Amino acid sequence: MSALLRICSAVRSGEWLRDVPFRTIWGLVWPQMMMLLCSIIVNLTDIWAAGRISSDVQAAVGLAFQIQVFLMVFGWALGAGGMAAVSQSMGAGHRRRAQNYVGLVLCSCVAVAVLLALLTGCLRRPVLALLQTPEELMPVTEYMVGVMLVGLPSFYVMQVGGTLFRAARQVIAPLIVAVATCLLNVFGDLCFGLGWLGFPAFGMAGIAWANTLAAVLTLIFLKRGGLVIHHALPPLRWLRLGAPYLFRVALPACGNSMLWHMGYLVMYGITASLPDGVEALAGLTAGNRIESLLYMPANAFMVTASILVGNALGAGDKAGAKRIGIVLFVISGVSMSSVAACMWPFIPDLAGFFSSADGVKAQIINYLFFNVLVVPFTVSGMVLHGVMNGAGATIYPLVVNTAGIWLIRLPFGWGLSHVVFHDAYGVYMAMFLSMAVQTSAMVWVFFCKDWTRFSLNAHLSHSKHKEKA
C-alpha cells in the first residue's frame, strides 16, 4: 500500500515529469512498435494459415512455438546482460567497452544456439511426449519442431542482435531487418504453406530461411553501425573485468526465462491433458497471438525503460533512472488499458476470424476474457521488468516471476481446470490471478528496494576496490 501511495504522490506533485526526455522516449518507442508489429504479423499469419489447414496443424504450430520460446531463454538472458552492459556503457561514454560487450554476447549466443539445436534434435520425441502431446499430433509437431531447430542459431543472432542495437539506441537498422523477415515469412506461409498464387503447398519451412536472412542482415548492420569490431571476441585481459558483470546479470535473467517458460510448457501440458485438449491447445495458441497485439506497445515501453534507465545509471543519475521508470509505468498502463477497453467488444469477432470450429472459438473467447481484463497489471509489470533489466537487477524479476508462476499460476491452474471446471477456463483464471500478484510485487520492489546498486558502475568500483585490497 505504501508503494502505491508513493506513486500516486509522485504523479500528483508532477515530480515524475521533471527532466523527462519525452522526445527521446517516442524516438525509441515507435520503431520498436513497428518491429514488434512485424513479429506479431508473422506469428498471427503462422496461426491463421495453420488454422486454415486443420486444428491439428494449428495446435502443432503452437507447441513448436512454445518449445522455441523455451530454447530462447539463454538468448534472452544474454540479451538482458548485453542490454544492461551496453546501455550503461553508452550512457557513460565508453563506446569501446560497449563494442567489447557486443562481441562477447554475439559469440556466446551462437555457441549456445548450436548446442541447444543439436541436443533438442536428438531428444525431440521424448520432449513432445513429456509435454503430453496427443499421438495424432506427433508427426506434424515433429516436423514443425525440426524446421524451428534448423533456424534456431539464426533466430538467436537476429533476436539478440536486435537487443544490442536497441541498447546502443540504434533502432532503424533492426527495423529494416524485422520488415525483411516479416515479408519473407508471410510469403512462405501463404504461398508455400497454403499454395497461394499458384505455388506448391510445401508447408511452413520458409521460416528457417527467413531467420537465416535476418541473421546475415543483423551482422551487416551491426558492423556498419560500429558495434562490431574486426575481432569479435574482446581481449582476454578485458574479459577478466568485463565478463563477470555480463554473467552476473545474465544468470538470473536465464533462470527467470527458463523457469517462466518451463511453467508455460507445464501449463500447455495441463491444458493438453484436459478432455478437450486439442481444442483447448488451439484456442490457447490463437488467443495468445491475439493478445500479443496489446503487448506490442508494452514491449516497446519495456525495452525503452531498459535503455534509458541503463543510460541514466551509466551516467550516475539514479534519480533520473527512477523518474523514467515512473513515467513509463504510468504512460504504458493508462494507454494500454484504454486500448484493451476498445478491444473488449470485438473479442467474439476476433475468435471467429482465427478459427471456424465452435469449440476452438469458445476457448479463444475464454482466454481473451481474462487476459484482456488483466492488461493494466501485465503492461505495468512489463515496464518495471524492463527497468530492472536496464539496471542489471535481474534477480528481482527472477524471484517475483518464478513465485508467481510456480506457486500461483500452475497449482491454481491445475486445480481450477481439472477439479473445479474440468475445462481450460480454470487455466485462464489462474493466469489472471498470478499476473495481478506479480505486478503488485514488482511495484513494491521498485519503490522499496535499492535496485540501482546492481549497475555496472557499482560493479566496476567494487572490482577495483577488491584489486587494491
Tab-separated table of C-alpha atoms in Angstrom:
chain	number	residue	atom	x	y	z
A	1	MET	CA	0.000	0.000	0.000
A	2	SER	CA	2.865	2.414	0.822
A	3	ALA	CA	4.371	1.822	-2.635
A	4	LEU	CA	1.050	2.672	-4.265
A	5	LEU	CA	0.773	5.845	-2.178
A	6	ARG	CA	4.238	6.875	-3.311
A	7	ILE	CA	3.434	6.563	-6.993
A	8	CYS	CA	0.174	8.491	-6.536
A	9	SER	CA	2.042	11.211	-4.651
A	10	ALA	CA	4.675	11.443	-7.379
A	11	VAL	CA	2.025	11.735	-10.104
A	12	ARG	CA	0.069	14.451	-8.209
A	13	SER	CA	3.145	16.530	-7.446
A	14	GLY	CA	4.407	16.412	-11.026
A	15	GLU	CA	7.896	15.245	-9.915
A	16	TRP	CA	7.776	12.383	-12.367
A	17	LEU	CA	7.606	14.873	-15.292
A	18	ARG	CA	10.775	16.770	-14.383
A	19	ASP	CA	13.590	16.463	-16.970
A	20	VAL	CA	11.911	13.506	-18.682
A	21	PRO	CA	13.092	13.149	-22.336
A	22	PHE	CA	9.682	12.607	-23.968
A	23	ARG	CA	11.053	13.142	-27.486
A	24	THR	CA	13.752	10.527	-26.869
A	25	ILE	CA	11.177	8.093	-25.482
A	26	TRP	CA	8.978	8.470	-28.566
A	27	GLY	CA	12.000	8.157	-30.883
A	28	LEU	CA	12.830	4.808	-29.268
A	29	VAL	CA	9.262	3.528	-28.890
A	30	TRP	CA	7.838	3.898	-32.400
A	31	PRO	CA	10.495	1.858	-34.299
A	32	GLN	CA	10.238	-0.877	-31.677
A	33	MET	CA	6.472	-0.905	-32.055
A	34	MET	CA	6.951	-1.426	-35.797
A	35	MET	CA	9.432	-4.251	-35.139
A	36	LEU	CA	7.034	-5.938	-32.765
A	37	LEU	CA	4.212	-5.437	-35.255
A	38	CYS	CA	6.289	-7.332	-37.829
A	39	SER	CA	6.842	-10.134	-35.321
A	40	ILE	CA	3.137	-10.243	-34.466
A	41	ILE	CA	2.198	-10.345	-38.158
A	42	VAL	CA	4.487	-13.341	-38.599
A	43	ASN	CA	3.032	-15.163	-35.579
A	44	LEU	CA	-0.568	-14.374	-36.491
A	45	THR	CA	-0.006	-15.432	-40.103
A	46	ASP	CA	1.510	-18.723	-38.895
A	47	ILE	CA	-1.514	-19.446	-36.731
A	48	TRP	CA	-4.048	-18.224	-39.303
A	49	ALA	CA	-2.503	-20.296	-42.109
A	50	ALA	CA	-2.240	-23.351	-39.855
A	51	GLY	CA	-5.873	-22.953	-38.836
A	52	ARG	CA	-6.910	-22.969	-42.485
A	53	ILE	CA	-5.252	-26.376	-42.868
A	54	SER	CA	-6.653	-28.033	-39.699
A	55	SER	CA	-6.912	-27.587	-35.931
A	56	ASP	CA	-4.232	-30.307	-35.562
A	57	VAL	CA	-1.722	-28.225	-37.521
A	58	GLN	CA	-2.711	-25.124	-35.548
A	59	ALA	CA	-2.068	-26.898	-32.252
A	60	ALA	CA	1.258	-28.278	-33.589
A	61	VAL	CA	2.426	-24.800	-34.570
A	62	GLY	CA	1.605	-23.594	-31.051
A	63	LEU	CA	3.585	-26.410	-29.411
A	64	ALA	CA	6.593	-25.862	-31.688
A	65	PHE	CA	6.489	-22.145	-30.920
A	66	GLN	CA	6.452	-22.786	-27.161
A	67	ILE	CA	9.492	-25.071	-27.478
A	68	GLN	CA	11.273	-22.374	-29.483
A	69	VAL	CA	10.402	-19.808	-26.818
A	70	PHE	CA	11.814	-22.116	-24.135
A	71	LEU	CA	15.034	-22.657	-26.112
A	72	MET	CA	15.430	-18.889	-26.411
A	73	VAL	CA	15.849	-18.457	-22.648
A	74	PHE	CA	19.640	-18.400	-22.903
A	75	GLY	CA	19.481	-15.913	-25.764
A	76	TRP	CA	17.151	-13.614	-23.844
A	77	ALA	CA	19.405	-13.945	-20.793
A	78	LEU	CA	22.462	-12.935	-22.811
A	79	GLY	CA	20.379	-10.157	-24.349
A	80	ALA	CA	19.432	-8.905	-20.868
A	81	GLY	CA	23.067	-8.884	-19.823
A	82	GLY	CA	24.033	-7.168	-23.073
A	83	MET	CA	21.254	-4.592	-22.678
A	84	ALA	CA	22.424	-3.617	-19.188
A	85	ALA	CA	26.137	-3.596	-20.055
A	86	VAL	CA	25.886	-1.857	-23.450
A	87	SER	CA	23.284	0.763	-22.454
A	88	GLN	CA	25.184	1.680	-19.292
A	89	SER	CA	28.497	1.772	-21.202
A	90	MET	CA	26.988	4.093	-23.817
A	91	GLY	CA	25.489	6.284	-21.076
A	92	ALA	CA	28.937	6.570	-19.500
A	93	GLY	CA	30.507	7.421	-22.887
A	94	HIS	CA	32.603	4.205	-23.077
A	95	ARG	CA	31.959	3.116	-26.676
A	96	ARG	CA	34.854	0.643	-26.853
A	97	ARG	CA	33.598	-1.118	-23.750
A	98	ALA	CA	30.174	-1.361	-25.397
A	99	GLN	CA	31.785	-2.895	-28.530
A	100	ASN	CA	33.548	-5.499	-26.410
A	101	TYR	CA	30.275	-6.488	-24.778
A	102	VAL	CA	28.560	-6.758	-28.177
A	103	GLY	CA	31.253	-9.147	-29.455
A	104	LEU	CA	31.146	-11.272	-26.310
A	105	VAL	CA	27.346	-11.561	-26.387
A	106	LEU	CA	27.155	-12.486	-30.094
A	107	CYS	CA	29.852	-15.182	-29.884
A	108	SER	CA	28.227	-16.643	-26.776
A	109	CYS	CA	24.731	-16.760	-28.286
A	110	VAL	CA	25.867	-18.560	-31.483
A	111	ALA	CA	27.655	-21.251	-29.479
A	112	VAL	CA	24.676	-21.738	-27.160
A	113	ALA	CA	22.140	-21.901	-30.024
A	114	VAL	CA	24.043	-24.555	-31.975
A	115	LEU	CA	24.405	-26.710	-28.868
A	116	LEU	CA	20.711	-26.399	-27.993
A	117	ALA	CA	19.586	-27.203	-31.550
A	118	LEU	CA	21.673	-30.394	-31.641
A	119	LEU	CA	20.583	-31.524	-28.187
A	120	THR	CA	16.885	-30.863	-28.758
A	121	GLY	CA	17.009	-32.552	-32.180
A	122	CYS	CA	18.245	-35.753	-30.540
A	123	LEU	CA	15.558	-35.620	-27.815
A	124	ARG	CA	12.676	-34.316	-29.917
A	125	ARG	CA	10.204	-37.175	-29.440
A	126	PRO	CA	10.777	-37.602	-25.672
A	127	VAL	CA	10.301	-33.835	-25.212
A	128	LEU	CA	6.985	-33.926	-27.080
A	129	ALA	CA	5.878	-36.956	-25.071
A	130	LEU	CA	6.766	-35.124	-21.845
A	131	LEU	CA	4.530	-32.256	-22.960
A	132	GLN	CA	1.579	-34.634	-23.203
A	133	THR	CA	1.386	-34.157	-26.975
A	134	PRO	CA	-1.548	-36.213	-28.307
A	135	GLU	CA	-0.396	-39.097	-30.521
A	136	GLU	CA	-2.322	-37.814	-33.525
A	137	LEU	CA	-0.320	-34.554	-33.348
A	138	MET	CA	3.116	-36.230	-33.166
A	139	PRO	CA	4.068	-36.367	-36.894
A	140	VAL	CA	3.159	-32.778	-37.756
A	141	THR	CA	4.578	-31.433	-34.486
A	142	GLU	CA	7.889	-33.256	-35.006
A	143	TYR	CA	8.113	-31.690	-38.464
A	144	MET	CA	7.444	-28.170	-37.168
A	145	VAL	CA	9.962	-28.579	-34.348
A	146	GLY	CA	12.579	-29.773	-36.886
A	147	VAL	CA	12.015	-26.673	-39.023
A	148	MET	CA	12.341	-24.475	-35.948
A	149	LEU	CA	15.630	-26.103	-34.870
A	150	VAL	CA	17.246	-25.542	-38.275
A	151	GLY	CA	16.708	-21.815	-37.923
A	152	LEU	CA	17.488	-21.560	-34.185
A	153	PRO	CA	21.090	-20.217	-34.438
A	154	SER	CA	19.972	-17.596	-36.941
A	155	PHE	CA	16.988	-16.720	-34.752
A	156	TYR	CA	19.372	-16.233	-31.809
A	157	VAL	CA	21.548	-13.817	-33.790
A	158	MET	CA	18.509	-11.892	-35.038
A	159	GLN	CA	16.857	-11.571	-31.615
A	160	VAL	CA	19.971	-10.865	-29.538
A	161	GLY	CA	21.424	-8.610	-32.239
A	162	GLY	CA	18.219	-6.566	-32.188
A	163	THR	CA	18.580	-6.146	-28.420
A	164	LEU	CA	22.159	-4.932	-28.809
A	165	PHE	CA	21.092	-2.416	-31.453
A	166	ARG	CA	18.459	-1.008	-29.142
A	167	ALA	CA	20.869	-0.865	-26.203
A	168	ALA	CA	23.001	1.497	-28.322
A	169	ARG	CA	19.876	3.499	-29.353
A	170	GLN	CA	20.178	2.290	-32.959
A	171	VAL	CA	16.575	1.369	-33.766
A	172	ILE	CA	16.274	1.829	-37.534
A	173	ALA	CA	18.658	-0.975	-38.577
A	174	PRO	CA	16.805	-3.709	-36.617
A	175	LEU	CA	13.534	-2.302	-38.003
A	176	ILE	CA	14.795	-2.931	-41.557
A	177	VAL	CA	15.767	-6.487	-40.552
A	178	ALA	CA	12.339	-7.062	-38.975
A	179	VAL	CA	10.478	-5.844	-42.080
A	180	ALA	CA	12.533	-8.076	-44.415
A	181	THR	CA	11.982	-11.096	-42.148
A	182	CYS	CA	8.258	-10.392	-41.911
A	183	LEU	CA	7.797	-10.195	-45.686
A	184	LEU	CA	9.673	-13.437	-46.287
A	185	ASN	CA	7.827	-15.312	-43.523
A	186	VAL	CA	4.408	-14.177	-44.725
A	187	PHE	CA	5.311	-15.088	-48.304
A	188	GLY	CA	6.421	-18.546	-47.160
A	189	ASP	CA	3.277	-19.184	-45.099
A	190	LEU	CA	0.776	-18.058	-47.721
A	191	CYS	CA	2.465	-19.191	-50.921
A	192	PHE	CA	4.341	-22.330	-49.847
A	193	GLY	CA	2.075	-23.132	-46.897
A	194	LEU	CA	-1.361	-22.629	-48.476
A	195	GLY	CA	-0.359	-22.680	-52.140
A	196	TRP	CA	-1.466	-19.131	-52.962
A	197	LEU	CA	-0.578	-17.540	-56.335
A	198	GLY	CA	-0.084	-20.960	-57.896
A	199	PHE	CA	2.859	-22.023	-55.682
A	200	PRO	CA	3.108	-25.624	-54.440
A	201	ALA	CA	1.937	-26.107	-50.832
A	202	PHE	CA	5.112	-27.332	-49.090
A	203	GLY	CA	4.213	-26.299	-45.553
A	204	MET	CA	5.882	-23.630	-43.448
A	205	ALA	CA	9.570	-24.474	-43.904
A	206	GLY	CA	10.262	-20.983	-45.256
A	207	ILE	CA	10.564	-19.766	-41.663
A	208	ALA	CA	14.070	-21.237	-41.298
A	209	TRP	CA	15.287	-19.463	-44.432
A	210	ALA	CA	13.782	-16.166	-43.282
A	211	ASN	CA	15.688	-16.406	-39.995
A	212	THR	CA	18.945	-17.055	-41.848
A	213	LEU	CA	18.482	-13.945	-43.986
A	214	ALA	CA	17.634	-11.897	-40.884
A	215	ALA	CA	20.797	-13.070	-39.093
A	216	VAL	CA	23.004	-12.073	-42.028
A	217	LEU	CA	21.368	-8.633	-42.232
A	218	THR	CA	21.746	-8.184	-38.474
A	219	LEU	CA	25.506	-8.820	-38.581
A	220	ILE	CA	25.945	-6.496	-41.566
A	221	PHE	CA	24.120	-3.646	-39.831
A	222	LEU	CA	25.963	-4.235	-36.539
A	223	LYS	CA	29.242	-3.884	-38.435
A	224	ARG	CA	28.087	-0.760	-40.292
A	225	GLY	CA	26.794	0.776	-37.074
A	226	GLY	CA	30.206	0.434	-35.437
A	227	LEU	CA	29.038	-2.026	-32.782
A	228	VAL	CA	31.084	-4.968	-34.095
A	229	ILE	CA	34.841	-4.528	-34.489
A	230	HIS	CA	37.139	-6.602	-36.718
A	231	HIS	CA	37.936	-9.121	-33.960
A	232	ALA	CA	34.629	-10.212	-32.456
A	233	LEU	CA	35.915	-11.503	-29.109
A	234	PRO	CA	37.435	-8.881	-26.794
A	235	PRO	CA	40.970	-9.333	-25.351
A	236	LEU	CA	41.422	-11.816	-22.512
A	237	ARG	CA	42.630	-9.062	-20.180
A	238	TRP	CA	39.347	-7.202	-20.695
A	239	LEU	CA	37.285	-10.366	-20.222
A	240	ARG	CA	38.615	-10.734	-16.674
A	241	LEU	CA	36.917	-7.482	-15.630
A	242	GLY	CA	34.038	-7.172	-18.115
A	243	ALA	CA	32.683	-10.705	-18.462
A	244	PRO	CA	31.710	-11.239	-14.799
A	245	TYR	CA	29.157	-8.405	-14.944
A	246	LEU	CA	27.572	-9.797	-18.112
A	247	PHE	CA	27.074	-13.182	-16.500
A	248	ARG	CA	26.073	-11.664	-13.169
A	249	VAL	CA	23.126	-10.058	-14.977
A	250	ALA	CA	22.537	-12.902	-17.451
A	251	LEU	CA	22.380	-15.789	-14.962
A	252	PRO	CA	19.340	-14.532	-13.003
A	253	ALA	CA	17.741	-13.496	-16.324
A	254	CYS	CA	18.385	-17.009	-17.641
A	255	GLY	CA	16.856	-18.537	-14.522
A	256	ASN	CA	13.867	-16.225	-14.816
A	257	SER	CA	13.284	-17.023	-18.502
A	258	MET	CA	13.858	-20.745	-18.042
A	259	LEU	CA	11.560	-21.150	-15.060
A	260	TRP	CA	8.949	-18.860	-16.635
A	261	HIS	CA	8.837	-20.726	-19.928
A	262	MET	CA	9.109	-24.117	-18.256
A	263	GLY	CA	5.998	-23.013	-16.433
A	264	TYR	CA	4.367	-22.176	-19.762
A	265	LEU	CA	5.247	-25.617	-21.101
A	266	VAL	CA	3.778	-27.225	-17.967
A	267	MET	CA	0.683	-25.081	-18.477
A	268	TYR	CA	0.451	-26.382	-22.046
A	269	GLY	CA	0.754	-29.898	-20.638
A	270	ILE	CA	-2.054	-29.202	-18.141
A	271	THR	CA	-4.200	-27.855	-20.975
A	272	ALA	CA	-3.373	-30.738	-23.340
A	273	SER	CA	-4.356	-33.321	-20.705
A	274	LEU	CA	-7.923	-31.949	-20.430
A	275	PRO	CA	-10.765	-33.902	-22.125
A	276	ASP	CA	-10.932	-31.328	-24.950
A	277	GLY	CA	-7.145	-30.920	-25.058
A	278	VAL	CA	-6.683	-30.374	-28.813
A	279	GLU	CA	-9.356	-27.657	-28.967
A	280	ALA	CA	-8.024	-26.049	-25.778
A	281	LEU	CA	-4.450	-26.001	-27.152
A	282	ALA	CA	-5.607	-24.459	-30.423
A	283	GLY	CA	-7.621	-21.835	-28.519
A	284	LEU	CA	-4.738	-21.074	-26.157
A	285	THR	CA	-2.351	-20.670	-29.095
A	286	ALA	CA	-4.652	-18.393	-31.089
A	287	GLY	CA	-5.657	-16.374	-28.012
A	288	ASN	CA	-2.004	-15.818	-27.128
A	289	ARG	CA	-1.310	-14.414	-30.611
A	290	ILE	CA	-4.324	-12.086	-30.496
A	291	GLU	CA	-3.328	-10.912	-27.024
A	292	SER	CA	0.151	-10.087	-28.346
A	293	LEU	CA	-1.390	-7.156	-30.249
A	294	LEU	CA	-1.978	-5.457	-26.894
A	295	TYR	CA	1.586	-6.029	-25.767
A	296	MET	CA	3.273	-4.614	-28.859
A	297	PRO	CA	3.473	-1.070	-27.409
A	298	ALA	CA	4.045	-2.506	-23.917
A	299	ASN	CA	7.132	-4.386	-25.112
A	300	ALA	CA	8.390	-1.213	-26.758
A	301	PHE	CA	7.944	0.693	-23.487
A	302	MET	CA	9.661	-2.134	-21.581
A	303	VAL	CA	12.769	-2.087	-23.799
A	304	THR	CA	12.791	1.726	-23.789
A	305	ALA	CA	12.782	1.593	-19.983
A	306	SER	CA	15.814	-0.720	-20.089
A	307	ILE	CA	17.691	1.589	-22.475
A	308	LEU	CA	17.002	4.880	-20.700
A	309	VAL	CA	17.417	3.517	-17.178
A	310	GLY	CA	20.710	1.935	-18.260
A	311	ASN	CA	21.884	5.206	-19.826
A	312	ALA	CA	20.936	7.169	-16.702
A	313	LEU	CA	22.710	4.779	-14.341
A	314	GLY	CA	25.758	4.702	-16.636
A	315	ALA	CA	25.899	8.491	-16.274
A	316	GLY	CA	25.463	8.169	-12.494
A	317	ASP	CA	21.940	9.680	-12.430
A	318	LYS	CA	19.991	7.427	-10.059
A	319	ALA	CA	17.163	9.924	-9.535
A	320	GLY	CA	16.727	10.274	-13.309
A	321	ALA	CA	16.537	6.499	-13.679
A	322	LYS	CA	13.703	6.346	-11.136
A	323	ARG	CA	11.802	9.207	-12.796
A	324	ILE	CA	11.988	7.455	-16.167
A	325	GLY	CA	10.635	4.283	-14.559
A	326	ILE	CA	7.642	6.144	-13.101
A	327	VAL	CA	6.876	7.925	-16.385
A	328	LEU	CA	6.884	4.753	-18.462
A	329	PHE	CA	4.934	2.846	-15.789
A	330	VAL	CA	2.120	5.425	-15.822
A	331	ILE	CA	2.042	6.093	-19.591
A	332	SER	CA	2.081	2.425	-20.579
A	333	GLY	CA	-0.524	1.388	-18.005
A	334	VAL	CA	-3.024	4.110	-18.895
A	335	SER	CA	-2.605	3.918	-22.680
A	336	MET	CA	-2.731	0.133	-22.989
A	337	SER	CA	-5.682	-0.172	-20.608
A	338	SER	CA	-7.560	2.199	-22.924
A	339	VAL	CA	-6.681	0.053	-25.939
A	340	ALA	CA	-7.811	-3.086	-24.098
A	341	ALA	CA	-11.152	-1.448	-23.323
A	342	CYS	CA	-11.634	-0.713	-27.035
A	343	MET	CA	-10.803	-4.321	-27.943
A	344	TRP	CA	-13.260	-5.808	-25.443
A	345	PRO	CA	-16.461	-5.649	-27.597
A	346	PHE	CA	-14.703	-7.356	-30.532
A	347	ILE	CA	-13.455	-10.472	-28.731
A	348	PRO	CA	-16.051	-12.816	-30.353
A	349	ASP	CA	-15.261	-11.421	-33.814
A	350	LEU	CA	-11.533	-11.945	-33.307
A	351	ALA	CA	-12.152	-15.524	-32.165
A	352	GLY	CA	-14.236	-16.219	-35.279
A	353	PHE	CA	-11.515	-14.808	-37.537
A	354	PHE	CA	-8.881	-17.206	-36.204
A	355	SER	CA	-10.974	-20.360	-36.135
A	356	SER	CA	-14.169	-21.659	-37.704
A	357	ALA	CA	-14.529	-24.501	-35.152
A	358	ASP	CA	-17.060	-23.690	-32.402
A	359	GLY	CA	-15.050	-25.400	-29.659
A	360	VAL	CA	-11.848	-23.515	-30.507
A	361	LYS	CA	-13.740	-20.211	-30.757
A	362	ALA	CA	-15.161	-20.725	-27.266
A	363	GLN	CA	-11.660	-21.358	-25.901
A	364	ILE	CA	-10.292	-18.209	-27.572
A	365	ILE	CA	-13.112	-16.116	-26.072
A	366	ASN	CA	-12.480	-17.507	-22.575
A	367	TYR	CA	-8.741	-16.889	-22.898
A	368	LEU	CA	-9.174	-13.292	-24.043
A	369	PHE	CA	-11.775	-12.529	-21.349
A	370	PHE	CA	-9.227	-12.982	-18.564
A	371	ASN	CA	-6.086	-11.836	-20.361
A	372	VAL	CA	-7.589	-8.598	-21.688
A	373	LEU	CA	-9.007	-7.912	-18.227
A	374	VAL	CA	-5.556	-8.209	-16.624
A	375	VAL	CA	-3.859	-5.842	-19.117
A	376	PRO	CA	-3.305	-2.981	-16.588
A	377	PHE	CA	-1.279	-5.327	-14.375
A	378	THR	CA	0.562	-7.097	-17.185
A	379	VAL	CA	1.664	-3.987	-19.067
A	380	SER	CA	2.817	-2.083	-15.977
A	381	GLY	CA	4.657	-5.152	-14.730
A	382	MET	CA	6.481	-5.488	-18.052
A	383	VAL	CA	7.762	-1.902	-17.803
A	384	LEU	CA	9.095	-2.489	-14.284
A	385	HIS	CA	10.748	-5.672	-15.561
A	386	GLY	CA	12.460	-3.521	-18.201
A	387	VAL	CA	13.625	-1.076	-15.506
A	388	MET	CA	15.251	-3.923	-13.574
A	389	ASN	CA	16.931	-5.274	-16.718
A	390	GLY	CA	18.398	-1.863	-17.552
A	391	ALA	CA	19.745	-1.556	-14.007
A	392	GLY	CA	21.187	-5.080	-14.069
A	393	ALA	CA	18.889	-6.018	-11.161
A	394	THR	CA	17.600	-9.184	-12.855
A	395	ILE	CA	17.470	-11.018	-9.538
A	396	TYR	CA	14.184	-9.272	-8.654
A	397	PRO	CA	12.219	-10.437	-11.747
A	398	LEU	CA	13.655	-13.923	-11.146
A	399	VAL	CA	12.201	-14.122	-7.642
A	400	VAL	CA	8.880	-12.395	-8.382
A	401	ASN	CA	8.046	-14.128	-11.682
A	402	THR	CA	9.145	-17.575	-10.530
A	403	ALA	CA	6.990	-17.332	-7.422
A	404	GLY	CA	4.068	-16.059	-9.473
A	405	ILE	CA	4.030	-18.871	-11.987
A	406	TRP	CA	5.141	-21.848	-9.850
A	407	LEU	CA	3.372	-21.006	-6.596
A	408	ILE	CA	0.192	-19.424	-8.007
A	409	ARG	CA	-0.420	-19.966	-11.731
A	410	LEU	CA	0.366	-23.681	-12.065
A	411	PRO	CA	-1.150	-25.017	-8.805
A	412	PHE	CA	-4.308	-22.930	-9.241
A	413	GLY	CA	-4.360	-23.666	-12.995
A	414	TRP	CA	-4.334	-27.428	-12.429
A	415	GLY	CA	-6.826	-27.309	-9.562
A	416	LEU	CA	-9.306	-24.983	-11.248
A	417	SER	CA	-9.159	-26.737	-14.640
A	418	HIS	CA	-9.026	-30.387	-13.554
A	419	VAL	CA	-11.012	-30.302	-10.318
A	420	VAL	CA	-13.380	-27.320	-10.419
A	421	PHE	CA	-14.295	-26.502	-14.047
A	422	HIS	CA	-12.917	-29.559	-15.934
A	423	ASP	CA	-12.080	-27.088	-18.689
A	424	ALA	CA	-9.263	-24.708	-19.701
A	425	TYR	CA	-11.354	-21.897	-18.178
A	426	GLY	CA	-9.542	-22.613	-14.916
A	427	VAL	CA	-6.132	-22.183	-16.574
A	428	TYR	CA	-7.074	-18.738	-17.871
A	429	MET	CA	-8.421	-17.699	-14.472
A	430	ALA	CA	-5.149	-18.728	-12.809
A	431	MET	CA	-3.192	-16.657	-15.362
A	432	PHE	CA	-5.184	-13.583	-14.318
A	433	LEU	CA	-4.567	-14.165	-10.615
A	434	SER	CA	-0.819	-14.755	-10.918
A	435	MET	CA	-0.216	-11.684	-13.101
A	436	ALA	CA	-2.035	-9.393	-10.658
A	437	VAL	CA	0.124	-10.665	-7.778
A	438	GLN	CA	3.380	-10.425	-9.767
A	439	THR	CA	2.876	-6.808	-10.786
A	440	SER	CA	1.921	-5.783	-7.263
A	441	ALA	CA	5.171	-7.333	-6.018
A	442	MET	CA	7.236	-5.541	-8.706
A	443	VAL	CA	5.717	-2.167	-7.716
A	444	TRP	CA	6.836	-2.824	-4.144
A	445	VAL	CA	10.369	-3.714	-5.344
A	446	PHE	CA	10.610	-0.540	-7.449
A	447	PHE	CA	9.774	1.789	-4.552
A	448	CYS	CA	11.142	-0.108	-1.559
A	449	LYS	CA	14.386	-1.756	-2.762
A	450	ASP	CA	17.727	-0.236	-3.861
A	451	TRP	CA	17.812	-1.788	-7.348
A	452	THR	CA	20.311	0.839	-8.603
A	453	ARG	CA	23.111	-0.910	-6.668
A	454	PHE	CA	23.267	-3.566	-9.410
A	455	SER	CA	24.603	-1.098	-12.015
A	456	LEU	CA	27.838	-1.630	-13.947
A	457	ASN	CA	29.469	1.389	-12.258
A	458	ALA	CA	28.869	-0.153	-8.859
A	459	HIS	CA	30.252	-3.498	-10.084
A	460	LEU	CA	33.426	-1.964	-11.530
A	461	SER	CA	34.021	0.132	-8.415
A	462	HIS	CA	33.699	-2.966	-6.269
A	463	SER	CA	36.072	-4.944	-8.530
A	464	LYS	CA	38.724	-2.186	-8.447
A	465	HIS	CA	38.371	-1.915	-4.672
A	466	LYS	CA	38.972	-5.672	-4.330
A	467	GLU	CA	42.042	-5.469	-6.592
A	468	LYS	CA	43.556	-2.670	-4.473
A	469	ALA	CA	42.819	-4.598	-1.312
